[in-house]
Amino acid sequence: MSDIIRRDPRAERIARNRLHPLHATVQRSETSWMGPNGIIRKNPHAVGFIGPNGTKRIDRSGAQQGGTAKRSTQAAAVQLPLHTVAAPSFYIVVVPDLVGGRLTTHDRDLLGLAHKLAGHQGAVLAVVFGEHKESSFDTAGVDRLLHLDGALYSGYAPEQQVQALTAIERQFRPRHWLLPDSRTGGGELGRRLAAQLGERPATRVWQVTDEHCIGRAGAGQQDLQRPLARVILAASECAEPVSESRHEALAVSLDTEVARCLPRIEDLGAVAVDPAATPMAEAEFILSGGNGVRDWDLFHRTAVALGATEGASRVAVDDGHMARNRQVGATGTWVTARVYLAVGISGAIQHLQGIGACDKVVAVNLDAGCDMIKRADLSVIGDSAAILAALIERMAAHRAGGNRDAA
Amino acid sequence: MQPKPLNVLCLVSIGAHPTSGRARRAEQDARAVELGLRLAGEQVQVLHAGNAEEEALRAYLGMGLSELSVLQQPDGADALPVLFDYLKDSGAQLVLTGSQAETGEGSGMLPYLLAEQLGWPLVVGLAEVEKVENGVAQVLQALPRGQRRRLQVRLPFLASVDNAAPVARQSAFGPARRGTLWTDEVHVLDDDLLSNASFQPARPRPKRLKVIKAKTGAERMKAATAKAAGGGGQVLKDVSAQEGAEAIFKLLLEEGVIR
Ligand SMILES: Cc1cc2nc3c(=O)[nH]c(=O)nc-3n(C[C@H](O)[C@H](O)[C@H](O)COP(=O)(O)OP(=O)(O)OC[C@H]3O[C@@H](n4cnc5c(N)ncnc54)[C@H](O)[C@@H]3O)c2cc1C
């Protein structure tokens, strides 16, 4: 719908003529409108609506207008202003962790910091290795995106990645390198890069002011304040993430092919660890059961089949089906799992608090109206036992198929 | 015949107690020594660059070492060149370090710089050495969330350990007294860090506030009282259990949590 104000001369004529049979229908019921010469007009009598018990009600939030006035259509999703850097005078390079293929909050904070450093002249260049699932690079604050894909970068290949980063160093001459000082890769990659470039990095940086940065030193008893380094390994919450602008995320590429380096460290793949042994707060994938689980033996078998760490709601724990240290929620453990599969859990606020940091929530429940469904990214309405059994079957088929491929 | 034990060398530093700040053996370095003791037994060499007078060094000897070498240096000297000189012709096959010092800058750069200068591969977060055969080691690397990755790397190599490595054994008083500290005078190079940087007591970091960008009071009220709502989640209703399980399975596979 366009916002241009158009006059309707016929309707105006009818509105002026009180004897016209259609006069009542064209009477304005809006409370305020733009007059013909651009002045806002208000009709104080039209404000509010008649409530159910016959009294006039005024809702100042503007959300509710009774049945009288026609509600204006909800504005389309707000388009944030686009921040463009046509010809960047310098680059700030960010190498996000992209855990699970998506930007983490740490990555977003880092991009926010990069923008602080880039100002209006510089461009933020994000370097992404391998496959990713992120679709919001633009709102996260990426001006230029360099995507390095291919078999070379799959798996654990820090030496090859450093090789690519040095190629970027030669081509873009970035003013700063920003990496997350995290255990999920950024800390290691950043230090390898710094050693390669011969730069002394500022590590565990948590505050950057104009010319200085402050980072934790030693075991965290001291802070180290120093002039802004070229390579910055920043802690999480080092700056506010970008939230008020949209960015181009223009794809750029390297002029030269990255030399293939002979890997001295060979990746033999992940090792199966006992999911029951990983602490719940750290577990990556949790299968959690609540009052809607009847067959606990089946639940445990599903957890084994999926290779998930087990969790439970308070009711399940109170009823003695699960150990107390498995309780998720306000009075239990606050989990940080990337994927949380909640079976037969209604989603009481005390429980939802505990899974606030989870990325993807999957719910299995009989009740389509419960709060867990509102929180979940995928919900399946159905009986828990049947779905768990079907999941075990599906996993068995997957395993069998996988083994056949391998053989 | 018993295979020849690995020639393991551990680099240790002086730690600081997290609350009192008193000098102690550094937690991660002690874990490195523990790993070294498990791999090479008594043969493990332990090396420190710094002040040999420091009493806390004896805590490493108390773990069952007969001796510890010290490259005598004043505080604030750069440990990197002297360690490099020592390692270059030490014949070590595996050098273990902690991943971050507990005092000083604690940037965790030392193993990276040493590996770069020596031209050795570096394994970060070593948790376990599974086997060593024909000059190739198969090791487990610790990843976040309790995960492990198996790596193969050619000797000699450098490895840093973090808190996923085996817990260090207790230090016994008697052996700590009896052990010998060998001192080596070395050429001292000053570290230029403090010429332009300064240490200050750690400031508590401000807690991030939940900023609500709302224009009207009603919006703010809504934001304050809203329940966690993912919104736009996909809801599968009236599907068979198999279809439901298939959808869940697909999501789990996409997220890469099942293998
Ligand atoms: C001070 C305080 C602290 C608390 N702390 C916590 C906490 O830390 N953690 C916590 O979890 N709780 C906590 N609680 C309890 C919390 O309020 C809820 O009571 C609890 O989380 C509910 O657990 P539930 O979802 O398993 O059970 P219910 O609310 O009974 O939900 C069961 C769900 O299973 C579904 N269902 C039933 N049968 C089936 C079936 N066959 N197949 C599929 N679905 C089925 C139902 O539709 C329902 O949605 C706390 C409460 C208080 C007062």
XYZ file of C-alpha atoms in Angstrom, chain A residues 67-401:
335
model
C -14.270 -2.090 16.476
C -14.834 1.446 15.315
C -11.836 2.671 13.434
C -10.263 0.638 10.748
C -6.851 -0.416 11.974
C -4.038 0.633 9.792
C -2.118 -2.272 8.379
C 0.978 -3.207 10.336
C 4.009 -1.546 8.866
C 6.185 -3.967 6.978
C 9.323 -5.196 8.738
C 11.493 -2.186 9.444
C 14.229 -1.725 6.904
C 17.310 -0.589 8.707
C 19.289 2.117 6.919
C 21.920 0.723 4.601
C 25.512 1.570 5.473
C 27.613 1.627 2.342
C 31.320 2.013 1.913
C 31.864 2.525 -1.788
C 35.635 2.820 -1.801
C 37.002 1.788 1.569
C 40.190 3.582 2.502
C 41.195 0.729 4.794
C 39.970 -2.625 5.944
C 39.257 -4.150 9.316
C 39.319 -7.900 8.926
C 37.210 -10.072 11.190
C 37.480 -13.853 11.221
C 34.363 -15.079 13.005
C 34.192 -18.489 14.657
C 30.888 -19.474 13.080
C 30.205 -22.303 15.486
C 27.818 -24.659 13.773
C 27.920 -22.440 10.690
C 26.274 -19.434 12.357
C 27.542 -16.237 13.874
C 27.825 -16.551 17.627
C 27.082 -13.659 19.961
C 30.842 -13.373 20.397
C 31.213 -12.949 16.622
C 28.549 -10.278 16.596
C 30.225 -8.366 19.397
C 33.430 -8.526 17.420
C 31.736 -7.169 14.313
C 30.381 -4.357 16.471
C 33.910 -3.596 17.620
C 35.132 -3.734 14.024
C 32.578 -1.093 13.112
C 33.724 1.110 15.912
C 37.238 0.896 14.496
C 36.184 1.240 10.873
C 34.102 4.381 11.265
C 32.788 5.712 7.966
C 35.865 5.330 5.808
C 36.831 1.779 6.520
C 35.115 -1.433 5.572
C 34.640 -4.498 7.701
C 35.767 -7.587 5.863
C 34.637 -10.911 7.256
C 36.529 -14.051 6.316
C 34.507 -17.242 6.350
C 36.040 -20.678 5.980
C 34.076 -23.634 4.716
C 30.348 -24.135 4.629
C 28.129 -21.816 6.613
C 24.415 -21.457 7.319
C 24.390 -17.776 8.208
C 21.957 -15.524 6.378
C 22.254 -12.340 8.405
C 25.736 -11.129 7.589
C 24.177 -7.852 6.436
C 22.512 -6.974 9.724
C 25.480 -8.250 11.714
C 27.632 -5.564 10.130
C 29.640 -7.196 7.357
C 30.575 -4.776 4.563
C 32.645 -7.221 2.569
C 32.522 -10.970 2.728
C 35.331 -13.236 1.675
C 34.193 -16.816 1.523
C 36.880 -19.455 1.224
C 35.308 -22.757 0.498
C 36.593 -26.070 -0.632
C 38.087 -29.296 0.545
C 41.255 -27.516 1.684
C 39.440 -25.771 4.502
C 37.180 -28.569 5.608
C 37.939 -30.204 8.920
C 40.753 -28.995 11.120
C 43.200 -27.121 8.921
C 44.619 -24.220 10.932
C 47.828 -24.091 8.921
C 45.976 -23.800 5.627
C 43.727 -21.132 7.133
C 46.725 -19.126 8.269
C 48.082 -19.450 4.742
C 44.859 -17.933 3.397
C 44.931 -15.171 5.997
C 48.464 -14.201 5.022
C 47.278 -13.965 1.423
C 44.570 -11.593 2.661
C 47.203 -9.644 4.553
C 49.144 -9.146 1.332
C 46.128 -8.142 -0.741
C 44.073 -6.008 1.623
C 46.704 -4.732 4.059
C 44.116 -4.551 6.851
C 44.542 -1.904 9.500
C 43.412 -4.350 12.161
C 42.808 -8.048 12.464
C 40.039 -8.965 14.869
C 39.503 -12.501 16.075
C 37.444 -13.851 18.923
C 39.648 -15.060 21.768
C 37.589 -18.175 22.174
C 38.323 -21.832 22.575
C 36.179 -22.639 19.563
C 38.922 -21.765 17.125
C 39.438 -18.024 17.088
C 41.925 -17.988 19.930
C 44.099 -20.550 18.235
C 43.821 -19.154 14.717
C 44.518 -15.627 15.897
C 47.665 -16.636 17.735
C 48.896 -18.690 14.823
C 48.290 -15.722 12.555
C 50.054 -13.323 14.909
C 53.050 -15.641 15.127
C 53.140 -15.875 11.345
C 52.828 -12.135 10.807
C 55.285 -11.361 13.556
C 52.799 -9.083 15.284
C 52.378 -8.919 19.016
C 48.652 -9.408 19.541
C 46.551 -7.832 22.244
C 44.768 -10.759 23.838
C 41.599 -11.140 25.896
C 40.746 -7.563 25.047
C 37.528 -6.410 26.627
C 37.584 -2.709 26.041
C 38.821 -0.591 23.185
C 38.999 3.146 23.540
C 40.323 5.506 20.882
C 44.002 4.710 21.104
C 44.185 2.048 23.756
C 42.877 -1.367 24.453
C 42.498 -3.106 27.769
C 42.780 -6.835 28.080
C 42.986 -9.269 30.915
C 46.489 -10.411 31.757
C 47.852 -13.413 33.604
C 45.234 -15.418 35.415
C 42.768 -12.556 35.368
C 44.120 -10.702 38.378
C 45.418 -7.861 36.288
C 44.493 -5.803 33.278
C 46.980 -4.788 30.664
C 46.469 -1.444 29.031
C 48.386 -0.860 25.841
C 48.271 1.046 22.586
C 45.897 -0.485 20.077
C 47.554 -3.525 18.529
C 47.179 -4.590 14.923
C 46.033 -8.063 15.827
C 43.324 -7.998 18.458
C 41.957 -11.118 20.089
C 38.876 -9.859 21.844
C 36.848 -11.399 24.613
C 33.104 -11.646 24.305
C 31.095 -8.514 25.066
C 34.035 -6.384 23.950
C 31.614 -4.021 22.227
C 27.945 -3.683 21.428
C 26.880 -5.623 18.347
C 25.686 -3.722 15.298
C 21.948 -3.218 15.560
C 20.965 -0.050 13.813
C 22.206 -0.481 10.308
C 22.257 -2.890 7.451
C 25.436 -3.575 5.510
C 26.218 -4.612 2.009
C 28.024 -7.906 2.673
C 29.482 -7.651 -0.830
C 31.348 -10.751 -1.861
C 35.037 -10.187 -2.577
C 37.657 -12.676 -3.580
C 41.360 -13.132 -3.486
C 43.334 -12.161 -6.580
C 45.735 -14.994 -6.195
C 45.132 -18.609 -5.494
C 46.061 -19.531 -1.936
C 49.059 -21.793 -1.969
C 48.346 -25.228 -0.699
C 50.417 -25.895 2.352
C 51.513 -29.352 3.266
C 49.530 -30.167 6.382
C 51.828 -31.258 9.163
C 48.893 -32.072 11.380
C 46.475 -34.589 9.985
C 42.870 -34.561 11.154
C 41.608 -38.075 11.827
C 38.153 -36.874 12.776
C 36.105 -36.480 15.904
C 36.263 -39.104 18.591
C 33.067 -40.450 20.070
C 32.894 -39.310 23.671
C 30.472 -40.601 26.240
C 27.684 -38.007 26.216
C 26.692 -38.943 29.748
C 30.145 -37.892 30.923
C 29.994 -34.371 29.520
C 28.743 -31.876 32.083
C 25.238 -30.712 31.245
C 26.147 -27.042 31.214
C 28.652 -27.750 28.448
C 26.822 -30.381 26.447
C 26.192 -29.533 22.846
C 23.090 -31.626 22.297
C 20.613 -32.385 25.052
C 17.618 -34.663 25.012
C 15.409 -33.537 27.828
C 12.361 -35.305 29.217
C 9.468 -33.996 31.277
C 6.175 -35.051 32.683
C 5.021 -36.116 29.228
C 7.475 -38.994 29.067
C 5.914 -42.215 30.283
C 8.438 -44.798 29.183
C 11.761 -43.761 30.709
C 13.555 -46.836 29.480
C 12.660 -45.801 25.932
C 13.860 -42.279 26.716
C 17.283 -43.533 27.827
C 17.557 -45.733 24.754
C 16.766 -42.747 22.536
C 19.480 -40.699 24.230
C 21.986 -43.468 23.544
C 20.837 -43.816 19.947
C 21.119 -40.085 19.289
C 24.302 -39.687 21.282
C 22.683 -36.948 23.318
C 23.300 -35.828 26.864
C 20.218 -36.367 29.022
C 18.351 -33.587 30.790
C 15.033 -33.349 32.578
C 12.421 -30.942 33.808
C 11.829 -30.515 37.486
C 8.745 -32.689 37.530
C 10.662 -35.598 36.030
C 13.353 -35.156 38.647
C 10.927 -34.790 41.534
C 9.159 -37.955 40.457
C 12.454 -39.767 40.691
C 12.856 -40.606 37.024
C 16.051 -38.650 36.650
C 18.908 -37.606 38.909
C 18.815 -34.169 40.469
C 21.951 -33.034 38.617
C 20.085 -33.529 35.341
C 17.497 -30.850 36.060
C 17.427 -28.029 33.561
C 16.098 -24.646 34.538
C 16.119 -21.894 37.104
C 16.868 -24.191 40.033
C 18.839 -26.671 37.978
C 21.472 -26.162 35.335
C 21.491 -23.353 32.812
C 22.434 -25.149 29.675
C 24.165 -23.795 26.601
C 23.394 -26.598 24.181
C 23.254 -25.804 20.520
C 20.342 -28.154 20.045
C 17.813 -28.852 22.780
C 15.241 -31.552 22.199
C 12.428 -31.229 24.748
C 10.101 -34.185 25.000
C 6.881 -33.776 26.994
C 7.926 -30.523 28.622
C 5.318 -27.806 28.896
C 7.792 -24.934 29.002
C 7.200 -23.362 32.401
C 9.055 -20.085 32.724
C 11.482 -21.643 35.237
C 12.385 -24.202 32.620
C 12.594 -21.758 29.704
C 15.023 -19.605 31.666
C 17.428 -22.511 31.786
C 17.439 -22.936 28.025
C 17.692 -19.257 27.163
C 21.126 -19.725 25.617
C 20.111 -22.639 23.408
C 20.255 -22.104 19.695
C 17.747 -24.535 18.287
C 14.925 -25.930 20.355
C 12.863 -28.864 19.185
C 9.676 -29.724 21.060
C 7.667 -32.917 21.124
C 4.368 -32.422 22.881
C 0.711 -33.384 22.809
C -0.485 -29.855 23.509
C -0.068 -27.503 20.552
C -0.738 -24.467 22.724
C 1.944 -24.863 25.356
C 4.759 -22.389 25.901
C 7.503 -24.741 24.798
C 5.980 -24.782 21.293
C 6.160 -20.992 21.208
C 9.851 -21.118 22.040
C 10.696 -24.014 19.730
C 12.075 -23.771 16.214
C 10.510 -27.069 15.306
C 7.621 -28.691 17.128
C 6.034 -32.028 16.517
C 2.597 -32.538 18.003
C 2.176 -36.148 18.981
C 2.700 -38.792 21.573
C 6.203 -38.826 22.976
C 6.559 -42.598 23.094
C 5.626 -43.091 19.448
C 7.936 -40.329 18.267
C 10.878 -41.478 20.376
C 10.450 -45.004 19.044
C 10.311 -43.664 15.480
C 13.449 -41.614 16.138
C 15.336 -44.708 17.318
C 14.254 -46.493 14.156
C 15.302 -43.596 11.970
C 18.689 -43.449 13.667
C 19.170 -47.178 13.213
C 18.405 -46.801 9.507
C 20.855 -43.892 9.319
C 23.598 -45.878 11.040
C 23.015 -48.879 8.795
C 23.072 -46.670 5.714
